[in-house]
């Protein structure tokens, strides 16, 4: 039996247990959480589109013609009945010089794509805010943010923790690891077989999650806009996101597999690695290259937005280190993974069955 | 390095500060070998060392010429039914045995055939498709045995293999050990059921506190223990008369007559001289129905060598 056949046999035997392990079922929750959020957003957008489409509409030209200072009557005469019309009175004036209560009115108009929110004070238009009901550009940025800040840093990170750390540690807790050690395979081959099983499971779960999330992102937008995006860079973006998710599983998987062999408590490696990854942008160039996240960010097709209003420390933690080129990033990540797997193979070679101490 | 024996050469194993086994020198020939010793004496450590589940801190060890650090080769010839009463989650008895065979490189049809054959040998065919988690203790014991023998190994290591088995299955299992050993293979087992060990073992290894106390065929070990007089149980028509005749011999240390007047327990320092005396008495006309060595068994060896630590 060749080494590859042995690796595949081990992976095949392990796969079912990895996919349906009760101990790591919450991993599906992590992978599907952004899908649920984006699907919820998509459904909400569709419903709003439908609801607003049923009401009165104005022309885009009319929407662009709203100017501050005009009266309510003039607007109503020009644009007709608004989609939403709310009136209220502010009893306490902001300025002491003003007299009487402040009559406020808020109207919303819709031109089929955009909504205009008009604020009136004492019958005069004081502000106009026009925004598209759906902003594809903005949604894509939000997706990039969710993917990098949640999916890569937390979802895949903790998902791999749940899957890979149990490959050896879980079997020690179940007192069943010795069955693998009694098979006529080298320990290194066993390690690779188990790693492959974990990788297939984690990559399937998280690339599928990324693809579903991407689908949910596109769902509420106009088909023409979506088709144009997909035909230009959309499919490429999807492929890079899925590759980034898979590479995340490759990198984090190897680290947590090794951690499961070397340490009893998974919390310790998780916290240490999380801190290491978060502080990556502060580290010297050489050390940055020993981070999984550093390479993953370089593979992502859209840079994640950073809110300028966020606290400085948070912005520093979230800001990516100087990116590598995509192919250097992939090669670097595979290099780090090979290094970690080599260390793990040394550990598994000397691993002893001693369940009494678990 | 011997291609037919299991050789321990000055092997020590420590678990941190705790002693597992200390400076073990052993040569185990093919046949049934029983490891006997109190709990925590190092029996399982010896077995785990042979199977490569733990590694020696000092010394060298080979199993039929193969180092336990080479599981790729060793496990082709070794089957081990451990004491750990667990199976991979969710697996049926058949899956459990099959998985091991697939890892040995058998094709799926061949592995399935062998898995059923192994289950049949331990009388577990009917329960083969049930989850191991739902098995009784005895059934788990048997499924582990099935997995250990499924690939027809040259060395079979069994940790307390008779625990939890009913008398019928116990007899079948012992027959299986004998069959295996008869083919020139190693069957190494640990047991607390000393009477049974006595019946089927070709040799015993007595172990206490991580040290080998004695090894070899039970009779040979007993003969070496000159500080303990040998005990014989005699059935005769007139026990008092035979006792009086034996008391005249210098090698006889003690004789006890049973209340029935026909059974006599004799303790002697010289087995050969005792045998000659007995022949003399028989020739003089005294009727002796049977002579039985009362302490030529593992139980007695255990008591003499390990004593209060049992």
XYZ file of C-alpha atoms in Angstrom:
668
model
C 0.000 0.000 0.000
C 1.554 3.305 -1.066
C 1.920 6.207 1.342
C -0.683 8.200 -0.594
C -3.140 5.330 -0.434
C -2.559 5.111 3.329
C -3.087 8.856 3.765
C -6.298 8.692 1.761
C -7.556 5.631 3.651
C -6.980 7.363 6.991
C -8.641 10.550 5.735
C -11.639 8.581 4.441
C -12.083 6.746 7.735
C -11.802 9.999 9.660
C -13.957 12.200 7.429
C -17.367 11.120 8.653
C -16.331 11.657 12.258
C -14.916 15.099 11.497
C -18.011 16.245 9.625
C -20.455 14.963 12.218
C -18.517 15.257 15.450
C -20.809 16.456 18.222
C -17.822 18.102 19.837
C -17.336 20.503 16.920
C -20.866 20.946 15.620
C -20.782 24.620 16.540
C -18.280 25.107 13.703
C -21.223 25.042 11.282
C -22.734 27.910 13.256
C -19.561 29.950 12.818
C -19.458 29.265 9.080
C -23.116 30.041 8.554
C -23.452 33.050 10.843
C -22.454 35.642 8.157
C -24.642 33.776 5.653
C -27.592 34.288 7.977
C -26.749 37.988 8.390
C -26.364 38.613 4.658
C -29.436 36.555 3.825
C -31.419 38.548 6.380
C -30.146 41.764 4.828
C -30.998 40.481 1.338
C -34.533 39.502 2.323
C -35.063 42.813 4.120
C -33.801 44.733 1.061
C -36.055 42.749 -1.274
C -39.087 43.376 0.923
C -38.299 47.084 1.163
C -37.838 47.254 -2.594
C -41.176 45.550 -3.082
C -42.970 47.744 -0.519
C -41.554 50.974 -1.877
C -42.137 49.900 -5.460
C -45.862 49.608 -4.714
C -46.084 53.258 -3.535
C -45.804 56.496 -5.479
C -42.624 57.267 -7.329
C -40.976 60.420 -8.583
C -38.565 60.773 -11.471
C -34.804 60.755 -10.810
C -34.637 64.296 -12.251
C -37.271 65.460 -9.793
C -35.319 63.892 -6.942
C -32.152 65.714 -7.953
C -34.026 69.033 -8.133
C -34.806 69.246 -4.375
C -33.068 72.295 -2.905
C -32.917 73.560 0.651
C -35.087 76.577 1.431
C -38.152 75.666 -0.600
C -41.452 75.234 1.191
C -43.412 72.081 1.952
C -46.209 73.164 -0.314
C -43.862 73.664 -3.261
C -42.382 70.212 -2.792
C -45.797 68.581 -2.481
C -47.033 70.418 -5.520
C -44.025 69.334 -7.611
C -43.482 65.790 -6.348
C -46.935 64.734 -5.209
C -47.620 62.458 -2.241
C -44.449 61.217 -0.507
C -43.868 57.552 0.420
C -43.554 58.548 4.044
C -44.734 61.749 5.706
C -44.250 62.465 9.391
C -44.963 65.649 11.305
C -44.018 66.651 14.789
C -43.490 69.725 16.872
C -40.453 70.575 18.921
C -41.604 72.614 21.912
C -38.220 73.656 23.141
C -36.327 75.835 20.692
C -32.585 75.361 20.244
C -31.980 79.104 20.097
C -33.455 81.318 22.803
C -34.107 84.054 20.217
C -36.557 81.939 18.278
C -40.177 82.200 19.203
C -42.934 79.606 19.393
C -42.689 75.874 18.842
C -40.593 74.421 16.008
C -42.796 72.568 13.483
C -40.883 69.670 11.983
C -41.777 67.509 8.999
C -40.005 64.560 7.467
C -40.821 63.284 3.945
C -39.397 60.378 1.986
C -39.603 60.068 -1.811
C -38.556 57.134 -3.966
C -37.485 57.130 -7.626
C -37.297 53.371 -8.076
C -33.670 53.088 -6.933
C -32.920 55.885 -4.568
C -34.709 57.398 -1.652
C -34.659 61.085 -0.748
C -35.147 62.030 2.890
C -36.324 65.616 3.252
C -36.273 67.430 6.589
C -38.450 70.522 7.068
C -38.399 73.029 9.859
C -41.213 75.565 10.149
C -42.327 74.683 6.633
C -38.916 75.152 4.965
C -36.702 72.399 3.594
C -33.594 72.311 5.779
C -31.778 69.207 4.544
C -31.920 66.656 1.715
C -30.302 63.265 1.941
C -30.370 61.076 -1.144
C -29.176 57.501 -0.835
C -29.680 54.423 -2.949
C -31.999 51.834 -1.453
C -29.342 49.257 -2.246
C -25.700 50.188 -2.608
C -23.825 47.416 -4.338
C -20.460 49.097 -3.900
C -21.059 49.592 -0.200
C -22.386 46.049 0.243
C -19.238 44.654 -1.353
C -17.111 46.666 1.040
C -19.193 45.424 3.946
C -18.728 41.875 2.670
C -14.959 42.444 2.491
C -15.045 43.728 6.081
C -17.146 40.846 7.360
C -14.970 38.344 5.512
C -11.698 39.671 6.861
C -12.690 40.795 10.345
C -15.138 38.030 11.195
C -14.706 35.128 8.806
C -10.914 34.947 8.658
C -9.992 36.303 12.093
C -12.706 34.587 14.100
C -14.854 32.148 12.098
C -12.156 30.123 10.378
C -9.776 30.629 13.289
C -12.111 29.129 15.890
C -13.615 26.684 13.377
C -10.184 25.197 12.738
C -9.568 25.181 16.471
C -12.724 23.079 16.917
C -11.953 20.673 14.101
C -8.194 20.199 14.137
C -7.491 20.215 17.844
C -9.908 17.303 18.241
C -8.170 15.140 15.656
C -5.675 13.928 18.249
C -6.732 15.559 21.526
C -10.363 14.476 21.076
C -9.307 10.871 20.508
C -7.156 11.013 23.611
C -10.156 12.182 25.599
C -12.249 9.399 24.040
C -9.435 6.922 24.754
C -9.454 5.706 21.180
C -6.213 7.125 19.763
C -4.363 3.851 20.280
C -6.443 2.209 17.528
C -4.750 4.525 15.054
C -1.354 3.890 16.578
C -1.878 0.147 16.229
C -2.297 0.466 12.461
C 0.684 -0.444 10.285
C 1.331 3.122 9.203
C 4.059 5.536 10.120
C 2.983 8.151 12.616
C 3.800 10.931 10.124
C 1.472 9.297 7.598
C -1.238 9.099 10.243
C -0.745 12.798 10.967
C -1.086 13.696 7.298
C -4.161 11.497 6.899
C -5.876 13.116 9.830
C -4.806 16.566 8.661
C -6.237 15.857 5.222
C -9.562 14.781 6.756
C -9.703 17.944 8.867
C -8.722 20.073 5.900
C -11.368 18.581 3.608
C -14.033 19.123 6.255
C -12.958 22.636 7.289
C -12.350 23.817 3.728
C -15.700 22.402 2.556
C -17.580 24.057 5.402
C -15.876 27.452 5.176
C -15.545 27.781 1.390
C -19.202 26.785 1.070
C -20.025 29.347 3.777
C -18.072 32.037 1.905
C -19.792 31.158 -1.396
C -23.256 31.164 0.203
C -22.506 34.486 1.845
C -21.354 35.902 -1.491
C -24.577 34.650 -3.080
C -26.609 36.313 -0.335
C -24.690 39.548 -0.994
C -25.677 39.506 -4.682
C -29.237 38.311 -4.217
C -31.115 41.601 -3.610
C -29.273 43.583 -6.278
C -30.482 44.158 -9.818
C -29.694 41.280 -12.114
C -28.045 43.570 -14.673
C -25.764 45.083 -12.082
C -24.901 41.659 -10.715
C -24.231 40.203 -14.168
C -21.955 43.115 -15.029
C -20.056 42.637 -11.786
C -19.737 38.898 -12.182
C -18.558 39.192 -15.763
C -15.940 41.773 -14.897
C -14.346 40.766 -11.574
C -17.128 39.053 -9.635
C -16.255 35.425 -10.343
C -12.610 36.209 -9.761
C -13.448 37.826 -6.402
C -15.532 34.824 -5.411
C -12.679 32.492 -6.330
C -10.202 34.529 -4.271
C -12.527 34.655 -1.271
C -13.005 30.886 -1.438
C -9.273 30.389 -1.858
C -8.596 32.656 1.117
C -11.063 30.614 3.201
C -9.435 27.350 2.102
C -5.948 28.713 2.751
C -7.115 29.882 6.172
C -8.069 26.268 6.915
C -4.687 25.088 5.577
C -2.766 27.477 7.838
C -4.831 27.525 11.010
C -5.520 23.796 10.632
C -1.835 22.927 10.751
C -1.262 25.174 13.762
C -4.148 23.729 15.767
C -3.302 20.163 14.765
C 0.181 20.716 16.176
C -1.278 22.426 19.250
C -3.545 19.420 19.854
C -0.478 17.200 19.919
C 1.638 19.395 22.126
C -0.810 20.927 24.591
C -3.678 19.636 26.661
C -5.664 22.840 26.978
C -6.862 24.282 23.645
C -7.588 27.663 25.216
C -3.879 28.381 25.625
C -2.866 28.063 21.948
C -6.055 29.808 20.862
C -5.404 32.866 23.012
C -1.699 32.998 22.161
C -2.337 32.694 18.425
C -5.196 35.180 18.524
C -2.945 37.735 20.229
C -0.111 36.974 17.843
C -2.347 37.418 14.810
C -3.923 40.601 16.190
C -0.585 42.188 16.977
C 0.872 41.161 13.634
C 0.839 44.657 12.163
C 3.075 45.936 14.997
C 5.712 43.285 14.433
C 8.898 43.565 12.381
C 8.674 42.396 8.758
C 10.335 39.054 9.425
C 7.931 38.124 12.229
C 4.912 39.270 10.236
C 5.692 36.495 7.815
C 5.095 33.953 10.588
C 1.429 34.798 10.688
C -1.380 33.064 8.843
C -3.502 36.205 8.744
C -0.733 38.204 7.078
C -0.877 35.936 4.034
C -4.639 35.579 4.011
C -5.177 39.332 3.889
C -2.902 39.518 0.884
C -5.080 36.987 -0.937
C -8.355 38.846 -0.311
C -9.462 40.712 -3.477
C -10.999 43.761 -1.762
C -9.250 45.577 1.091
C -11.335 45.592 4.240
C -12.670 49.040 5.129
C -11.552 50.569 8.416
C -13.961 52.953 10.083
C -12.125 56.224 10.651
C -14.334 56.842 13.697
C -13.132 53.652 15.389
C -10.776 54.028 18.393
C -7.116 54.364 17.424
C -6.054 51.109 19.110
C -8.783 49.152 17.351
C -7.799 50.707 14.026
C -4.188 49.706 14.630
C -5.179 46.151 15.479
C -7.379 45.824 12.437
C -5.087 47.491 9.938
C -3.358 44.880 7.791
C 0.397 44.589 7.667
C 2.116 45.518 4.424
C 0.661 42.972 2.000
C 2.726 40.498 0.025
C 1.965 39.707 -3.609
C -0.729 37.065 -3.957
C 1.568 34.285 -5.142
C 4.200 35.118 -2.535
C 1.407 35.048 0.055
C 0.223 31.606 -1.080
C 3.765 30.248 -1.182
C 4.500 31.824 2.211
C 1.401 30.323 3.792
C 2.169 26.882 2.407
C 5.734 27.280 3.679
C 4.550 28.160 7.195
C 2.134 25.217 7.060
C 4.867 22.800 5.983
C 7.053 24.049 8.822
C 4.299 23.557 11.396
C 3.391 20.113 10.046
C 7.030 19.083 10.217
C 7.131 20.117 13.895
C 3.860 18.224 14.461
C 5.270 15.101 12.790
C 8.192 15.167 15.224
C 5.762 15.453 18.111
C 3.500 12.634 16.925
C 6.482 10.330 16.423
C 7.243 10.562 20.133
C 3.657 10.685 21.330
C 2.754 8.015 23.865
C -0.597 6.616 24.849
C -1.104 7.570 28.454
C -4.798 8.262 28.872
C -4.455 8.271 32.635
C -2.951 11.740 32.531
C -5.616 13.225 30.239
C 18.084 -9.199 17.657
C 16.020 -12.364 17.203
C 13.530 -12.881 14.392
C 11.528 -15.388 16.426
C 11.597 -13.929 19.938
C 10.586 -10.799 21.746
C 13.714 -9.427 23.363
C 13.902 -6.843 26.135
C 17.421 -5.689 26.794
C 17.806 -3.644 29.990
C 14.558 -1.801 29.278
C 13.317 0.862 31.688
C 10.273 3.045 31.428
C 9.402 5.945 33.711
C 6.308 8.133 33.600
C 7.922 11.278 34.891
C 8.938 10.348 38.409
C 6.806 7.213 38.458
C 8.391 3.878 37.662
C 6.748 1.820 34.944
C 9.248 -1.009 34.552
C 12.872 -1.091 35.585
C 15.828 -2.761 33.863
C 13.872 -5.544 32.246
C 15.863 -8.281 30.512
C 13.608 -10.828 28.857
C 13.511 -13.211 25.943
C 10.013 -14.371 25.183
C 9.808 -17.379 22.867
C 6.706 -18.213 20.797
C 3.834 -19.818 22.679
C 1.440 -18.566 25.322
C 3.118 -16.295 27.825
C 1.194 -14.880 30.749
C 2.170 -11.735 32.565
C 1.137 -12.024 36.172
C 1.407 -9.349 38.801
C -0.598 -7.093 41.051
C -2.285 -3.929 39.796
C 0.273 -1.284 38.891
C 3.086 -3.805 38.722
C 3.978 -2.904 35.123
C 2.164 -5.573 33.056
C 0.408 -3.095 30.799
C 3.566 -1.020 30.493
C 5.420 -4.096 29.217
C 2.658 -4.707 26.672
C 2.528 -1.073 25.609
C 6.295 -1.092 25.180
C 6.048 -4.112 22.894
C 3.330 -2.430 20.823
C 5.123 0.927 20.683
C 2.323 2.779 22.469
C 4.931 3.958 24.957
C 8.658 4.187 24.410
C 11.467 2.965 26.637
C 13.624 5.548 28.387
C 16.543 3.125 28.439
C 17.461 -0.141 26.795
C 16.434 -1.774 23.553
C 13.461 -3.867 22.601
C 12.667 -5.869 19.487
C 9.584 -7.842 18.584
C 10.556 -10.635 16.216
C 13.425 -8.472 15.070
C 11.375 -5.282 14.583
C 11.717 -2.176 16.713
C 8.472 -0.820 18.178
C 9.593 2.587 16.898
C 8.789 1.311 13.437
C 4.993 0.911 13.588
C 4.742 0.667 9.802
C 6.456 -2.740 9.956
C 5.644 -3.858 13.494
C 1.882 -3.583 13.229
C 1.847 -5.847 10.198
C 2.810 -8.727 12.503
C 1.276 -7.548 15.769
C -2.276 -7.439 17.054
C -3.042 -5.837 20.395
C -6.294 -5.940 22.329
C -5.772 -3.234 24.918
C -7.564 -2.794 28.210
C -9.100 0.503 27.046
C -12.802 -0.093 26.893
C -13.555 2.415 24.126
C -14.090 2.309 20.391
C -14.172 5.183 17.929
C -17.461 7.062 18.300
C -20.455 5.704 16.454
C -18.761 2.646 14.993
C -20.424 -0.756 14.828
C -18.484 -3.875 15.710
C -18.058 -4.628 12.013
C -16.921 -1.061 11.164
C -14.488 -1.207 14.017
C -12.794 -4.366 12.773
C -13.076 -3.290 9.130
C -11.340 0.066 9.753
C -8.287 -1.706 11.140
C -8.134 -4.016 8.127
C -8.451 -1.167 5.622
C -5.484 0.493 7.319
C -3.585 -2.748 6.794
C -4.075 -2.223 3.094
C -6.607 -4.939 2.355
C -9.018 -4.261 -0.490
C -12.545 -3.506 0.688
C -14.062 -6.891 -0.266
C -11.118 -8.736 1.273
C -11.257 -6.579 4.403
C -15.004 -7.191 4.747
C -14.537 -10.921 4.411
C -11.770 -10.934 7.016
C -13.779 -8.698 9.372
C -16.739 -11.095 9.342
C -14.403 -14.061 9.761
C -12.774 -12.429 12.800
C -16.158 -11.619 14.321
C -17.219 -15.193 13.769
C -14.130 -16.492 15.574
C -15.141 -14.573 18.679
C -18.836 -15.518 18.283
C -19.919 -11.959 17.588
C -21.369 -12.284 14.082
C -24.931 -11.536 15.119
C -23.986 -8.350 16.947
C -21.604 -7.214 14.207
C -23.900 -4.505 12.904
C -24.716 -3.077 16.317
C -22.932 -0.044 17.724
C -19.981 -0.917 19.955
C -21.251 1.664 22.442
C -24.279 -0.582 23.028
C -22.177 -3.717 23.641
C -21.831 -5.371 27.021
C -18.412 -5.523 28.639
C -17.843 -9.066 27.424
C -18.853 -8.176 23.868
C -16.456 -5.226 23.851
C -13.754 -7.552 25.021
C -14.536 -9.891 22.135
C -14.703 -7.176 19.490
C -11.290 -5.938 20.589
C -10.008 -9.466 20.284
C -11.580 -9.718 16.826
C -9.793 -6.563 15.737
C -6.508 -7.834 17.122
C -6.690 -11.177 15.265
C -8.370 -9.980 12.060
C -5.112 -9.508 10.149
C -3.730 -12.840 11.383
C -0.746 -11.435 13.309
C 2.350 -13.337 14.398
C 2.311 -11.650 17.792
C -0.943 -11.336 19.688
C -0.902 -9.177 22.811
C -3.962 -9.237 25.041
C -4.482 -7.175 28.158
C -6.790 -9.020 30.575
C -8.542 -10.796 27.678
C -10.729 -13.041 29.812
C -12.328 -10.283 31.863
C -16.073 -10.137 31.478
C -16.383 -13.301 29.372
C -18.948 -15.948 30.199
C -17.644 -19.516 30.789
C -18.488 -20.772 27.292
C -16.857 -17.866 25.465
C -13.969 -18.040 27.914
C -13.330 -21.655 26.917
C -13.606 -20.767 23.217
C -11.199 -17.872 23.676
C -8.651 -20.041 25.454
C -8.949 -22.551 22.616
C -8.249 -19.702 20.207
C -5.089 -18.770 22.143
C -3.913 -22.367 22.000
C -4.587 -22.603 18.284
C -2.653 -19.390 17.706
C 0.296 -20.469 19.809
C 0.394 -23.909 18.199
C 1.226 -22.235 14.893
C 4.521 -20.918 16.299
C 3.136 -17.503 17.135
C 3.423 -15.398 20.242
C 0.385 -15.016 22.452
C 1.160 -12.693 25.334
C -1.520 -11.924 27.832
C -2.029 -10.553 31.258
C -4.555 -11.954 33.629
C -5.663 -11.926 37.196
C -7.442 -15.267 36.852
C -4.458 -17.239 38.010
C -5.997 -20.695 37.839
C -6.779 -20.190 34.150
C -3.358 -18.807 33.376
C -1.951 -21.896 34.990
C -3.935 -24.136 32.691
C -3.119 -22.624 29.331
C 0.220 -20.813 29.687
C 3.426 -22.241 28.286
C 5.335 -19.854 30.459
C 4.709 -17.095 32.962
C 6.392 -13.838 33.750
C 5.825 -12.688 37.289
C 6.192 -8.980 37.751
C 5.997 -6.752 40.802
C 6.831 -3.081 41.263
C 8.113 -2.815 37.698
C 10.647 -5.618 38.137
C 10.574 -9.118 36.708
C 10.382 -11.420 39.709
C 10.468 -14.715 37.802
C 10.041 -16.030 34.296
C 9.879 -19.387 32.614
C 7.754 -22.540 32.671
C 5.757 -22.758 35.865
C 7.338 -26.052 36.962
C 10.849 -24.793 36.311
C 10.226 -21.593 38.230
C 8.811 -23.568 41.116
C 11.816 -25.872 41.193
C 14.137 -22.908 41.501
C 12.371 -21.699 44.611
C 14.226 -23.869 47.098
C 13.460 -21.639 50.076
C 9.815 -22.737 49.901
C 9.262 -26.497 50.513
C 7.277 -28.234 47.772
C 3.786 -29.324 48.715
C 2.163 -32.598 47.671
C -1.344 -33.821 48.237
C -1.583 -37.568 48.676
C -4.751 -39.667 48.577
C -4.148 -42.964 50.399
C -6.037 -45.611 52.313
C -4.161 -44.993 55.575
C -2.849 -41.430 55.696
C -1.532 -41.751 59.277
C 0.627 -44.750 58.350
C 2.086 -43.057 55.280
C 2.740 -39.911 57.338
C 4.644 -41.864 59.955
C 6.783 -43.504 57.263
C 7.529 -40.165 55.621
C 8.490 -38.507 58.908
C 11.472 -40.785 59.036
C 12.903 -39.025 55.973
C 15.096 -35.941 56.527
C 13.761 -34.044 53.503
C 10.181 -34.021 54.835
C 9.488 -30.819 56.710
C 5.846 -31.170 57.571
C 2.881 -33.497 57.054
C -0.767 -32.772 57.774
C -3.498 -35.386 57.864
C -6.946 -34.355 56.802
C -9.937 -35.074 59.015
C -11.140 -37.815 56.619
C -7.970 -39.802 57.407
C -7.281 -40.397 53.712
C -5.744 -37.115 52.550
C -2.240 -36.118 53.440
C -0.425 -32.833 52.733
C 3.341 -33.265 52.715
C 5.983 -30.544 52.528
C 9.423 -31.531 51.332
C 12.734 -29.786 50.686
C 13.826 -32.323 48.079
C 11.430 -33.308 45.335
C 13.589 -36.119 43.953
C 14.161 -37.641 47.370
C 10.437 -37.371 48.095
C 9.678 -39.160 44.869
C 12.072 -41.980 45.794
C 10.617 -42.278 49.323
C 7.127 -42.454 47.951
C 8.116 -45.216 45.574
C 9.626 -47.124 48.489
C 6.447 -46.778 50.565
C 4.288 -47.915 47.679
C 6.493 -50.955 47.133
C 6.169 -51.807 50.838
C 2.447 -52.359 50.251
C 0.909 -49.069 51.289
C -1.868 -48.081 48.932
C -1.390 -44.589 47.470
C -4.191 -43.607 45.113
C -2.889 -40.284 43.801
C -0.102 -37.731 44.200
C -0.697 -34.122 43.237
C 1.747 -31.200 43.326
C -0.186 -28.679 45.408
C 1.944 -25.615 44.739
C 3.114 -26.090 41.174
C 0.836 -23.394 39.880
C 0.862 -19.685 39.249
C -1.198 -19.010 42.319
C 1.458 -20.513 44.551
C 4.293 -18.827 42.671
C 2.447 -15.566 42.985
C 2.014 -16.101 46.693
C 5.641 -17.095 47.268
C 7.243 -14.451 45.088
C 4.950 -11.503 45.401
C 3.211 -12.546 48.596
C 1.376 -9.831 50.503
C 1.551 -7.488 47.514
C -0.991 -9.599 45.634
